[in-house]
mmCIF file of C-alpha atoms in Angstrom:
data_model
loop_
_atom_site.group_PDB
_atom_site.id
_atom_site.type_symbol
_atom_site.label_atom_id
_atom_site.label_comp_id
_atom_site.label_asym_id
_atom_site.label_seq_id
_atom_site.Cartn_x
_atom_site.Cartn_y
_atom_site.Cartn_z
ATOM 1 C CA UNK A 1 9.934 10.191 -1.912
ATOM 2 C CA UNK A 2 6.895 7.790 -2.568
ATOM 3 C CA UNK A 3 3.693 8.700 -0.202
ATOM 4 C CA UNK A 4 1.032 6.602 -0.064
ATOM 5 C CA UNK A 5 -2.862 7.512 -1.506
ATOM 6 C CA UNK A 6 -4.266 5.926 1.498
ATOM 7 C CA UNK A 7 -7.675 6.180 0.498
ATOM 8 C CA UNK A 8 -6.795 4.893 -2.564
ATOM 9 C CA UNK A 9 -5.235 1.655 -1.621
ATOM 10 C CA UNK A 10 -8.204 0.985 1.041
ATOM 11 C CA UNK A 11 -10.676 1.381 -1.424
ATOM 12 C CA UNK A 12 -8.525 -0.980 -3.807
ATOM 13 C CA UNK A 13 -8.069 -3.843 -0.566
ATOM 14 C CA UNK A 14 -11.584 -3.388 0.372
ATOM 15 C CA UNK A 15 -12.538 -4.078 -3.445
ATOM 16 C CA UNK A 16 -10.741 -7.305 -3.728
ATOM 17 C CA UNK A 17 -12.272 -9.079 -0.589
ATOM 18 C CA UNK A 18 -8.535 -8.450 1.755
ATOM 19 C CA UNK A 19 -8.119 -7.433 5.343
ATOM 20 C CA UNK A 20 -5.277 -5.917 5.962
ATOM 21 C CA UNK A 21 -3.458 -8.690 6.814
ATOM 22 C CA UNK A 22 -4.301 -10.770 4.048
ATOM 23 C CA UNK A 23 -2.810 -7.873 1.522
ATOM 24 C CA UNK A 24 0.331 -7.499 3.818
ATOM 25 C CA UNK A 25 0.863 -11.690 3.564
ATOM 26 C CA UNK A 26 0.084 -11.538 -0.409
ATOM 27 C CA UNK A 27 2.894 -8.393 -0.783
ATOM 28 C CA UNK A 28 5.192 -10.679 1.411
ATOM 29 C CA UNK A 29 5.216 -7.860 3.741
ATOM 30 C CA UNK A 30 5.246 -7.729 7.501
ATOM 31 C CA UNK A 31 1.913 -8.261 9.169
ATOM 32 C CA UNK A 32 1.367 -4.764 10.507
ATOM 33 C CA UNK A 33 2.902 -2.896 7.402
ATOM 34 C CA UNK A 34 -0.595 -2.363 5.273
ATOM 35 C CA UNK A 35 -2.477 -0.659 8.991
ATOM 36 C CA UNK A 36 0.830 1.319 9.323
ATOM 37 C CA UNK A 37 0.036 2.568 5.851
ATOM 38 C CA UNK A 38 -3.323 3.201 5.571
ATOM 39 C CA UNK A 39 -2.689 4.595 9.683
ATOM 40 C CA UNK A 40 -0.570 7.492 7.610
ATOM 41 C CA UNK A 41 2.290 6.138 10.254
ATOM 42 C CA UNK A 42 4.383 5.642 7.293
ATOM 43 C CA UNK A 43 5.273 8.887 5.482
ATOM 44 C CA UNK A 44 7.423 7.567 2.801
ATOM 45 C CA UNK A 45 7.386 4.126 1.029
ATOM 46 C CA UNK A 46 10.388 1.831 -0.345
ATOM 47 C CA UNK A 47 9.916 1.736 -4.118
ATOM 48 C CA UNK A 48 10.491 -1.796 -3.551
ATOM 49 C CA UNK A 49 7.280 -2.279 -0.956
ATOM 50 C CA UNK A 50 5.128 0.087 -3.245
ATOM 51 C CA UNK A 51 5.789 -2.035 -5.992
ATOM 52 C CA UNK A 52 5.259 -5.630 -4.221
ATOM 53 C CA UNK A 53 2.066 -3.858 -2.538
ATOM 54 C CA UNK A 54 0.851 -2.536 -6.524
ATOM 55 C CA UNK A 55 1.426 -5.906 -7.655
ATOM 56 C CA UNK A 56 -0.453 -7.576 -4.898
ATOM 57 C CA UNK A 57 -3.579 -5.637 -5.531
ATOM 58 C CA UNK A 58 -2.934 -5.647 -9.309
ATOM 59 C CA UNK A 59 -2.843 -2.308 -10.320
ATOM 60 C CA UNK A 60 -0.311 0.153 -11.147
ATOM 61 C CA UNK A 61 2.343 2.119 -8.765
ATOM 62 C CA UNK A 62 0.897 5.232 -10.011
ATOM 63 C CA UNK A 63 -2.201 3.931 -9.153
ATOM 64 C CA UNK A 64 -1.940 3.830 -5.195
ATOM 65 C CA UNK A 65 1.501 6.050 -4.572
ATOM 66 C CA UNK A 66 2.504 9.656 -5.970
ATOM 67 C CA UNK A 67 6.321 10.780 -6.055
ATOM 68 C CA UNK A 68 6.942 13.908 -4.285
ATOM 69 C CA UNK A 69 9.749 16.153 -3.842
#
């Protein structure tokens, strides 16, 4: 299971000049998927959308998720 260091990745958005829109467009994701995120509505996280959401804010996986049992 990937979770989410919400925090983390609003500090990271916030950084870089991005609403949360503007970081869901640049991962290709769905509009509402970066608020459901940092909302702690999403308890787990596709590898695939943790990636395409690192990569968007160009840092590492590690840096924004954790893997947990």
């Amino acid at each position: 299971m990937i979770v989410a260091k919400i925090d983390k990745i609003k500090s990271m958005r916030l950084e870089r000049g991005l609403n949360k829109k503007q970081l869901a467009e640049k991962a290709g994701l769905p509009s509402n998927a970066i608020s459901r995120i940092e909302k702690g509505e999403s308890k787990s996280i596709h590898p695939i959308r943790a990636k395409v959401i690192a990569e968007a804010l160009g840092c590492t996986l590690e840096d924004i998720f954790e893997k947990q049992q």
